[in-house]
Coordinates of C-alpha atoms in Angstrom, one line a residue:
M28 CA 5.5 -13.6 -4.0
S29 CA 8.3 -11.5 -2.0
W30 CA 10.7 -14.2 -1.6
H31 CA 11.3 -14.6 -5.5
P32 CA 13.7 -14.8 -7.0
Q33 CA 14.9 -17.6 -4.8
Y34 CA 18.9 -16.6 -5.6
R35 CA 19.2 -13.0 -5.2
S36 CA 22.5 -11.8 -4.0
S37 CA 22.1 -9.6 -0.6
K38 CA 24.7 -8.9 1.9
F39 CA 22.0 -9.0 4.4
R40 CA 20.8 -12.4 3.3
H41 CA 22.1 -14.0 6.5
V42 CA 21.1 -11.4 9.0
Y43 CA 19.7 -13.1 12.1
G44 CA 18.0 -12.2 15.3
K45 CA 20.0 -12.7 18.8
A46 CA 18.3 -12.3 21.9
A47 CA 19.9 -11.0 25.0
S48 CA 21.0 -13.3 27.8
K49 CA 18.9 -12.9 31.1
E50 CA 21.4 -10.9 32.9
K51 CA 21.1 -8.0 29.9
C52 CA 17.3 -7.8 30.1
Y53 CA 15.1 -5.5 32.1
D54 CA 13.2 -7.9 34.6
C55 CA 10.1 -7.2 37.3
V56 CA 9.0 -4.0 35.2
P57 CA 4.9 -3.5 35.4
I58 CA 4.3 -3.5 31.9
T59 CA 1.0 -1.8 31.0
H60 CA -2.1 -4.1 30.2
N61 CA -3.6 -1.3 28.0
V62 CA -5.3 -2.8 24.8
H63 CA -4.3 0.4 22.8
D64 CA -2.5 -0.3 19.5
N65 CA 0.8 1.3 20.3
H66 CA 4.5 0.6 20.9
F67 CA 4.3 1.5 24.8
C68 CA 8.1 1.8 24.6
A69 CA 10.7 4.3 23.6
V70 CA 14.6 3.8 23.5
N71 CA 17.6 6.4 23.2
P72 CA 21.4 5.4 23.8
H73 CA 20.9 6.5 27.3
F74 CA 17.5 5.6 28.8
I75 CA 14.7 3.1 27.9
A76 CA 11.2 4.6 28.6
V77 CA 8.3 1.8 28.9
V78 CA 4.6 2.6 29.9
T79 CA 3.6 0.8 33.4
E80 CA 0.4 -0.2 34.9
C81 CA -0.6 2.0 37.9
A82 CA -3.6 2.8 39.7
G83 CA -5.0 6.6 39.8
G84 CA -3.9 8.1 36.7
G85 CA -1.2 7.3 34.3
A86 CA 2.7 6.7 34.4
F87 CA 5.8 5.5 32.8
L88 CA 9.1 4.7 33.7
V89 CA 12.7 5.8 32.5
I90 CA 15.5 3.5 33.1
P91 CA 19.0 4.1 32.0
I92 CA 20.0 2.0 29.1
H93 CA 22.6 -0.1 31.0
Q94 CA 20.8 -0.7 34.5
T95 CA 19.7 -4.1 33.5
G96 CA 18.4 -7.2 35.7
K97 CA 15.8 -6.9 38.4
L98 CA 14.3 -3.4 38.9
D99 CA 13.5 -2.2 42.3
P100 CA 9.5 -2.2 42.8
H101 CA 9.8 1.6 44.5
Y102 CA 11.7 2.8 41.4
P103 CA 10.6 6.3 40.7
K104 CA 7.9 6.8 38.0
I105 CA 6.9 10.0 35.6
C106 CA 3.5 10.2 36.7
G107 CA 2.0 13.6 36.3
H108 CA -0.9 12.5 33.9
K109 CA -4.6 11.8 35.2
G110 CA -5.4 9.3 32.5
N111 CA -3.6 6.0 31.2
V112 CA -0.8 7.2 29.0
L113 CA -1.0 6.2 25.4
D114 CA 2.1 6.9 24.0
I115 CA 5.7 8.2 24.6
K116 CA 8.4 9.5 22.1
W117 CA 12.1 10.8 22.9
N118 CA 13.1 13.8 21.5
P119 CA 15.4 13.1 18.6
F120 CA 17.8 16.0 19.4
N121 CA 17.7 15.7 22.8
D122 CA 18.3 12.3 24.6
F123 CA 17.0 13.9 27.9
V124 CA 13.6 15.2 26.9
I125 CA 10.5 13.1 26.3
A126 CA 6.9 13.7 25.3
S127 CA 3.8 11.5 26.5
C128 CA 0.1 11.9 25.5
S129 CA -2.8 10.6 27.6
E130 CA -6.5 9.8 28.0
D131 CA -6.8 13.0 30.1
A132 CA -6.5 14.9 26.5
T133 CA -3.1 16.4 27.4
V134 CA 0.5 16.1 25.9
K135 CA 3.2 16.6 28.3
I136 CA 7.1 17.4 27.5
W137 CA 9.3 16.3 30.4
D138 CA 12.8 17.0 31.5
I139 CA 14.9 13.6 32.4
P140 CA 17.8 14.6 34.9
K141 CA 21.1 13.3 33.6
H142 CA 21.7 11.4 37.2
L143 CA 19.6 8.6 38.6
L144 CA 16.1 9.4 39.6
T145 CA 15.5 9.5 43.2
R146 CA 11.8 10.4 43.3
N147 CA 8.6 10.8 41.3
I148 CA 8.6 13.4 38.7
T149 CA 5.1 15.1 38.6
S150 CA 5.5 18.5 37.1
P151 CA 6.2 18.5 33.4
K152 CA 8.5 21.2 31.5
K153 CA 5.7 21.9 29.0
E154 CA 2.1 21.1 29.0
L155 CA 0.1 21.1 25.8
L156 CA -3.7 21.8 25.9
G157 CA -5.6 21.8 22.9
H158 CA -7.4 18.4 22.1
V159 CA -10.9 17.8 23.7
R160 CA -10.8 14.0 23.7
R161 CA -8.1 11.5 24.5
V162 CA -4.6 11.7 22.7
C163 CA -3.4 8.7 21.1
L164 CA -0.4 9.5 19.0
I165 CA 2.6 11.9 19.1
E166 CA 5.6 12.2 16.5
W167 CA 8.5 14.5 16.5
H168 CA 9.5 16.1 13.4
P169 CA 12.6 14.4 12.0
T170 CA 14.5 17.3 11.1
A171 CA 13.3 20.6 12.7
N172 CA 13.8 21.1 16.4
N173 CA 10.8 21.4 18.9
I174 CA 8.2 20.4 16.3
L175 CA 5.5 18.3 17.8
F176 CA 2.6 16.2 15.9
S177 CA -0.4 15.1 18.3
S178 CA -3.3 13.4 17.3
G179 CA -6.6 12.3 19.3
Y180 CA -10.0 10.9 19.3
D181 CA -11.3 14.3 18.2
Y182 CA -10.2 13.4 14.7
K183 CA -7.7 16.2 14.7
I184 CA -3.7 16.3 14.1
M185 CA -2.1 19.4 16.0
I186 CA 1.0 20.9 15.4
W187 CA 3.0 22.4 18.2
N188 CA 5.9 24.9 18.4
L189 CA 7.8 24.3 21.6
D190 CA 10.3 27.1 21.0
T191 CA 8.3 29.3 23.3
K192 CA 9.0 30.2 27.1
E193 CA 5.2 29.4 28.2
D194 CA 4.9 26.2 30.4
V195 CA 1.4 26.1 29.0
I196 CA 0.8 25.9 25.5
S197 CA -3.2 26.0 24.5
N198 CA -2.7 27.2 20.8
P199 CA -1.0 25.0 18.2
V200 CA 0.5 26.7 15.2
K201 CA -1.5 24.7 12.6
I202 CA -4.7 22.2 13.2
L203 CA -5.0 19.6 10.3
E204 CA -8.6 18.4 10.1
A205 CA -8.7 16.2 6.8
H206 CA -9.8 13.1 9.1
K207 CA -13.2 11.9 9.6
D208 CA -12.2 9.1 12.0
V209 CA -9.4 8.4 14.5
V210 CA -5.8 8.6 13.1
L211 CA -4.1 5.1 13.8
S212 CA -0.6 5.7 12.5
M213 CA 1.4 8.8 11.4
S214 CA 4.9 9.0 9.6
F215 CA 7.0 11.5 7.8
N216 CA 9.3 11.3 4.7
T217 CA 13.0 11.8 5.1
D218 CA 13.0 15.7 5.1
G219 CA 9.5 16.1 7.1
S220 CA 7.8 17.8 4.3
L221 CA 5.1 15.2 3.9
L222 CA 3.1 13.3 6.5
A223 CA 1.3 9.9 5.7
T224 CA -1.6 9.0 7.6
A225 CA -3.6 5.7 8.3
C226 CA -7.2 6.4 9.6
R227 CA -9.8 4.2 10.9
D228 CA -11.8 4.5 7.6
R229 CA -9.2 2.5 6.4
K230 CA -7.7 5.3 4.1
I231 CA -4.3 6.3 3.6
R232 CA -3.6 10.1 3.0
L233 CA -0.7 11.9 1.9
I234 CA -0.5 15.4 3.4
D235 CA 1.3 18.4 3.1
P236 CA 1.3 19.7 6.7
R237 CA 2.1 23.0 6.8
P238 CA -1.0 24.2 4.6
G239 CA -2.7 21.2 5.8
T240 CA -3.7 20.0 2.0
V241 CA -4.5 16.1 1.3
L242 CA -2.3 15.5 -1.8
Q243 CA -3.7 12.2 -2.1
E244 CA -5.8 9.6 -0.5
A245 CA -5.9 5.9 -1.0
S246 CA -9.2 3.8 -0.3
Y247 CA -8.2 0.7 -1.8
K248 CA -11.2 -1.5 -0.7
S249 CA -9.2 -5.0 -0.4
H250 CA -6.6 -3.8 2.0
R251 CA -8.0 -2.1 5.2
V252 CA -5.1 -0.2 6.7
N253 CA -3.9 0.1 10.4
K254 CA -0.1 1.2 10.3
V255 CA 1.6 3.3 7.4
L256 CA 5.4 3.9 7.3
F257 CA 7.1 6.3 4.9
L258 CA 9.9 4.8 3.1
G259 CA 11.2 8.3 2.4
N260 CA 14.4 7.7 0.3
V261 CA 12.8 5.3 -2.1
K262 CA 9.7 7.4 -2.4
K263 CA 7.3 4.4 -1.6
L264 CA 4.9 3.8 1.7
F265 CA 4.5 0.5 3.4
S266 CA 1.2 -0.4 5.3
T267 CA -0.1 -3.2 7.1
G268 CA -3.4 -4.1 7.8
T269 CA -6.1 -7.0 7.1
S270 CA -7.5 -8.2 4.1
R271 CA -11.4 -9.0 3.0
W272 CA -10.9 -12.3 4.7
N273 CA -9.4 -10.8 7.9
N274 CA -5.8 -12.2 7.0
R275 CA -2.9 -9.9 8.1
Q276 CA -1.8 -8.3 5.2
I277 CA 0.9 -5.9 3.8
A278 CA 1.0 -3.6 1.1
L279 CA 3.6 -1.4 -0.6
W280 CA 2.4 1.9 -2.1
D281 CA 3.8 4.2 -4.7
Q282 CA 4.1 7.7 -3.2
N283 CA 3.0 9.6 -6.3
D284 CA 0.2 7.1 -7.0
L285 CA -1.9 5.8 -4.1
S286 CA -4.7 4.4 -6.4
V287 CA -3.4 0.8 -6.4
P288 CA -0.7 -0.7 -4.3
L289 CA 2.3 -1.8 -6.3
L290 CA 2.4 -5.1 -4.0
E291 CA -0.1 -6.7 -1.5
E292 CA 0.7 -9.9 0.3
D293 CA -1.3 -12.0 3.0
L294 CA 1.0 -13.1 5.7
D295 CA -1.3 -15.4 8.1
G296 CA -4.5 -15.5 9.7
S297 CA -3.8 -14.1 13.3
S298 CA -5.7 -11.4 14.8
G299 CA -2.8 -9.3 16.2
L300 CA -1.7 -6.0 14.5
L301 CA 1.5 -5.8 12.6
F302 CA 4.1 -3.0 13.3
P303 CA 6.5 -1.8 10.4
F304 CA 9.9 -0.5 11.2
Y305 CA 12.2 0.8 8.4
D306 CA 15.9 1.4 8.3
S307 CA 16.6 3.6 5.6
D308 CA 20.3 3.3 5.7
T309 CA 20.2 -0.7 5.1
H310 CA 16.9 -0.6 2.9
M311 CA 15.7 -3.2 5.5
L312 CA 12.2 -3.5 6.5
Y313 CA 11.0 -5.2 9.8
V314 CA 7.5 -6.3 10.4
V315 CA 6.7 -7.1 14.1
G316 CA 3.5 -8.8 15.0
K317 CA 1.7 -7.8 18.3
G318 CA 0.6 -11.0 20.4
D319 CA 3.1 -13.6 18.5
G320 CA 6.9 -13.7 18.8
N321 CA 7.5 -13.6 15.2
I322 CA 9.8 -10.6 13.6
R323 CA 9.7 -10.7 9.7
Y324 CA 12.3 -8.8 7.8
Y325 CA 12.7 -7.8 4.1
E326 CA 14.9 -5.9 2.1
I327 CA 13.5 -2.8 0.0
S328 CA 14.8 -2.5 -3.8
S329 CA 13.7 0.0 -6.3
E330 CA 12.9 -2.5 -9.1
K331 CA 10.5 -5.5 -8.9
P332 CA 9.7 -7.5 -7.0
Y333 CA 10.4 -4.3 -4.6
L334 CA 9.8 -6.4 -1.4
N335 CA 12.6 -9.4 -1.1
Y336 CA 11.7 -11.7 1.9
L337 CA 15.0 -12.5 4.1
M338 CA 14.2 -14.3 7.0
E339 CA 12.0 -14.7 10.1
Y340 CA 13.1 -14.4 13.8
R341 CA 10.8 -16.9 15.9
S342 CA 10.3 -16.7 19.5
H343 CA 7.8 -18.5 21.7
L344 CA 7.1 -15.4 24.0
P345 CA 4.6 -13.0 22.7
Q346 CA 5.3 -9.3 22.6
K347 CA 2.8 -6.5 23.6
G348 CA 5.1 -3.7 22.3
V349 CA 8.3 -2.8 21.1
G350 CA 10.9 -0.1 21.2
I351 CA 13.9 0.4 18.9
M352 CA 17.2 1.8 19.5
P353 CA 18.5 4.6 17.1
K354 CA 21.6 3.6 15.0
R355 CA 23.9 5.7 16.8
G356 CA 23.4 3.4 20.0
L357 CA 24.3 0.0 18.2
E358 CA 27.2 -1.9 18.7
V359 CA 29.0 -1.7 15.6
S360 CA 32.0 -3.7 16.6
A361 CA 29.5 -6.9 16.6
C362 CA 28.0 -5.8 13.3
E363 CA 24.6 -5.1 15.0
I364 CA 22.3 -3.0 12.4
F365 CA 19.2 -3.0 14.3
R366 CA 17.8 -3.6 17.9
F367 CA 14.5 -4.0 19.3
Y368 CA 13.3 -3.9 22.9
K369 CA 10.3 -6.5 23.2
L370 CA 8.0 -6.0 26.2
I371 CA 6.6 -9.6 27.3
P372 CA 4.2 -8.7 29.9
T373 CA 3.3 -12.2 31.1
K374 CA 6.8 -12.3 32.4
S375 CA 7.3 -8.4 33.3
L376 CA 10.2 -8.7 30.9
I377 CA 11.8 -6.4 28.4
E378 CA 14.2 -8.5 26.1
P379 CA 16.6 -6.7 23.8
I380 CA 16.8 -8.4 20.3
S381 CA 19.7 -7.6 18.0
M382 CA 19.8 -8.2 14.3
I383 CA 23.4 -8.9 13.4
V384 CA 25.0 -9.4 10.0
P385 CA 27.5 -12.3 10.5
R386 CA 31.2 -11.1 9.8
R387 CA 34.4 -12.5 10.9
S388 CA 36.2 -9.3 10.8
E389 CA 36.5 -7.1 13.9
S390 CA 37.2 -4.0 12.0
F391 CA 34.6 -1.2 11.3
Q392 CA 32.1 -2.2 8.3
E393 CA 32.0 0.6 6.1
D394 CA 29.3 -1.1 3.5
I395 CA 26.6 -1.7 6.3
Y396 CA 27.1 1.4 8.3
P397 CA 27.0 4.4 5.8
L398 CA 26.2 7.9 7.4
T399 CA 23.2 7.9 9.4
T400 CA 21.0 10.6 11.2
G401 CA 22.6 12.4 14.0
T402 CA 21.3 14.3 17.0
Q403 CA 21.8 17.9 15.3
P404 CA 18.6 19.2 14.0
A405 CA 18.9 20.7 10.4
L406 CA 16.2 23.3 11.1
T407 CA 14.9 25.6 13.7
A408 CA 11.0 25.4 14.5
Q409 CA 10.3 28.8 12.6
E410 CA 12.3 28.1 9.6
W411 CA 10.6 25.0 8.9
L412 CA 7.1 26.9 9.6
N413 CA 8.4 29.3 7.1
G414 CA 8.7 26.8 4.4
V415 CA 12.2 25.5 4.6
N416 CA 12.8 21.9 3.7
K417 CA 16.2 20.3 4.8
G418 CA 17.3 16.6 5.2
P419 CA 18.6 15.3 8.4
L420 CA 22.3 16.1 9.4
L421 CA 24.4 13.0 8.9
V422 CA 27.1 11.4 11.3
S423 CA 29.6 8.5 11.1
L424 CA 28.9 5.6 13.1
R425 CA 32.8 4.7 12.8
P426 CA 34.4 4.8 16.4
G427 CA 36.1 8.0 17.1
S428 CA 35.0 10.1 14.0
G429 CA 33.1 13.4 14.2
A430 CA 29.7 14.5 13.0
V431 CA 29.2 15.5 9.4
S432 CA 26.6 17.8 8.7
S433 CA 24.6 17.0 5.3
I434 CA 21.4 18.3 3.7
T435 CA 21.5 15.6 0.9
Q436 CA 18.6 13.0 1.2
F437 CA 19.8 10.0 -0.1
L438 CA 20.4 11.7 -3.5
E439 CA 23.2 10.6 -6.1
P440 CA 26.4 12.6 -5.7
E441 CA 26.4 16.0 -7.3
P442 CA 29.8 16.7 -9.2
L443 CA 32.0 18.7 -6.7
M444 CA 33.1 22.5 -7.8
K445 CA 36.8 23.7 -7.5
T446 CA 37.5 25.1 -4.3
T447 CA 38.8 28.2 -6.5
D448 CA 35.2 28.9 -7.7
L449 CA 33.8 29.0 -4.4
S450 CA 33.5 32.4 -4.1
Q451 CA 31.7 32.8 -7.2
H452 CA 28.7 30.5 -6.1
Q453 CA 25.2 31.8 -6.1
G454 CA 26.3 35.5 -6.0
W455 CA 28.9 35.5 -3.5
G456 CA 30.3 39.0 -2.5
E457 CA 34.0 39.7 -2.6
R458 CA 34.3 39.4 1.3
M459 CA 34.1 35.9 2.7
P460 CA 32.6 35.5 6.3
L461 CA 34.8 34.4 9.1
E462 CA 32.9 31.5 9.9
D463 CA 33.1 30.4 6.1
M464 CA 36.9 31.3 6.1
Q465 CA 37.4 28.9 9.0
K466 CA 35.4 26.0 7.2
T467 CA 37.4 26.4 3.9
S468 CA 40.8 26.3 5.9
E469 CA 39.3 22.9 7.7
I470 CA 38.9 21.5 4.5
K471 CA 42.2 22.6 3.3
D472 CA 43.9 20.8 6.4
S473 CA 41.9 17.6 5.8
R474 CA 43.0 17.5 2.3
K475 CA 46.7 17.8 3.1
Q476 CA 46.1 15.0 5.5
L477 CA 44.7 13.0 3.1
K478 CA 47.6 13.8 0.4
V479 CA 50.1 12.9 3.4
E480 CA 48.3 9.4 3.8
E481 CA 48.2 8.9 0.2
K482 CA 52.0 9.2 -0.2
L483 CA 52.6 7.1 2.8
L484 CA 50.3 4.5 1.2
K485 CA 52.2 4.7 -2.1
K486 CA 55.8 4.2 -0.4
E487 CA 54.2 1.3 1.6
Q488 CA 53.1 -0.3 -1.8
M489 CA 56.4 0.1 -3.1
R490 CA 58.0 -1.7 -0.5
L491 CA 55.6 -4.8 -0.8
S492 CA 56.0 -7.3 -3.4
N493 CA 53.3 -9.9 -3.5
G494 CA 52.5 -9.3 0.2
F495 CA 55.8 -9.2 1.8
D496 CA 58.4 -7.1 2.4
I497 CA 61.3 -7.5 0.0
F498 CA 63.9 -5.8 2.2
E499 CA 63.2 -8.2 5.3
C500 CA 62.6 -11.6 3.9
P501 CA 63.5 -13.7 0.9
P502 CA 60.9 -15.5 -1.2
P503 CA 59.7 -18.7 0.6
K504 CA 61.5 -21.6 -0.6
T505 CA 59.3 -24.6 1.4
E506 CA 55.7 -25.4 1.2
N507 CA 55.6 -24.3 5.0
E508 CA 57.2 -20.9 4.1
L509 CA 54.9 -20.4 1.4
L510 CA 51.9 -20.9 3.7
Q511 CA 53.3 -18.5 6.1
M512 CA 53.7 -15.9 3.3
F513 CA 50.3 -16.7 2.0
Y514 CA 48.6 -15.7 5.6
R515 CA 50.9 -12.4 5.7
Q516 CA 49.8 -11.5 2.5
Q517 CA 46.1 -11.7 3.1
E518 CA 46.7 -9.9 6.8
E519 CA 48.3 -7.1 4.5
I520 CA 45.4 -7.0 1.8
R521 CA 43.0 -6.7 4.9
R522 CA 45.2 -3.9 6.5
L523 CA 45.3 -1.9 3.2
R524 CA 41.7 -2.2 2.6
E525 CA 41.2 -0.5 5.8
L526 CA 43.4 2.0 5.0
V527 CA 41.7 2.7 1.7
N528 CA 38.2 2.6 3.5
Q529 CA 39.4 5.3 5.7
R530 CA 40.3 7.1 2.6
D531 CA 36.9 6.8 1.1
V532 CA 35.4 7.9 4.6
Q533 CA 37.7 11.2 4.6
I534 CA 36.8 12.0 0.9
K535 CA 33.0 11.7 1.6
Q536 CA 33.4 13.9 4.4
L537 CA 35.0 16.4 2.5
E538 CA 32.5 16.2 -0.4
L539 CA 29.8 16.8 2.7
E540 CA 31.4 19.7 4.0
L541 CA 32.3 21.7 0.7
R542 CA 28.5 21.0 -0.5
N543 CA 27.2 22.4 3.0
L544 CA 29.7 25.4 3.0
C545 CA 28.4 26.0 -0.7
V546 CA 24.6 25.8 0.2
D547 CA 25.2 27.9 3.6
T548 CA 27.1 30.7 1.8
G549 CA 24.2 30.9 -0.9
S550 CA 21.7 31.5 1.8
Y551 CA 23.2 35.2 2.5

């Protein structure tokens, strides 16, 4: 069972779900009644988009994320589709661009104005025409800019390059024709070099999207798959579906061997679909049930039993769909590690649910907020089409910290090279480009700052004896004074830990900048 062993140590053992108050929900939202098995909701730090119920074509709403409370019934819509909208996805590298697909067999790209909407938007930025039947799924590439995947009821997956001037694109750069039925789910690995799909023929396929070759195919008969998710940084796949006895079931697969699952487990006898979500930063997996109010969450490990059950969030209000906030939009001061936006059509309500790690300290928690995916693409569309693979560019969630570029893909840190050897790395010439000279000077400046901070820390430690300043106050003589000194000592330890954490973050940033500098210069 996934909850065994009983006494496994984990910092996420006591994570709990907290529903937002009524004032922070989105009320009077006409949520769609479409029975298609999609999320119907997309969220980024600026907007929440939700597919709505409307007559005469398809439409969706784009609401500013802070505009909570009751929605104006005449609030403007994005309504350029002639059929029901089936899926919407925000561009991961531009919070003001959203893609939508519809039963009218088109995919449309929309520019959302930065100010409040004052009228309906009917003209898209781009229109993608290629499918001959309704389009049910769209996915943006995780690291390459302006690469979009779409899948329809014509059993085809089309790859689109949006880096063109044409407003109407009718020729995709690649068509994947590996499926014999409708594709139910698509998921990328960390660098977007592999695509996992779940098909209505109950098979999981692992595809190299550029040549279009099927690398592996799973046809395990006792698990009928509905949704598949790439756990890219642990080289595993997770799928939800049903068993032979129509119980809701989850399964974990080895990326390199899809013949038999590593683990499969029946959850319950409900009929609703299970939506999986994975947080690669915390290695936590969330399973959301459609038609019920439950959110189960697990922790993924590289060793058996692989899937460790943590807890379950329960609610009496059933969800039709759900959206998730990217990590950069979370409230780190409250130790929030994940946020769902739950669609409740029976009450025309969107309810945010925050997953929180209980911590007393109000300082930034470095252990639960590692470097995460940022808003800068690692590749251009043409670079990816030419065969280049790069991991996502990472940023720190620490308030006030800048972006940190990285091409590492959750690998072990490599030994750092000395700065004096940089000019000899990968056949570097005698002359160093101006851009790289600026980078190396920035690294030197940050190293100097780090040394200054270390000296200050040493001086401060020299003045401290058992947690208090020996020059300011003598040792305690009474029990009351001893308690006061103890509390002062605890506070001093906490402050020193924060200084050490800041130094560790700077060291990581320097390592990443140095590694990126070496890789970038090696490409000249």
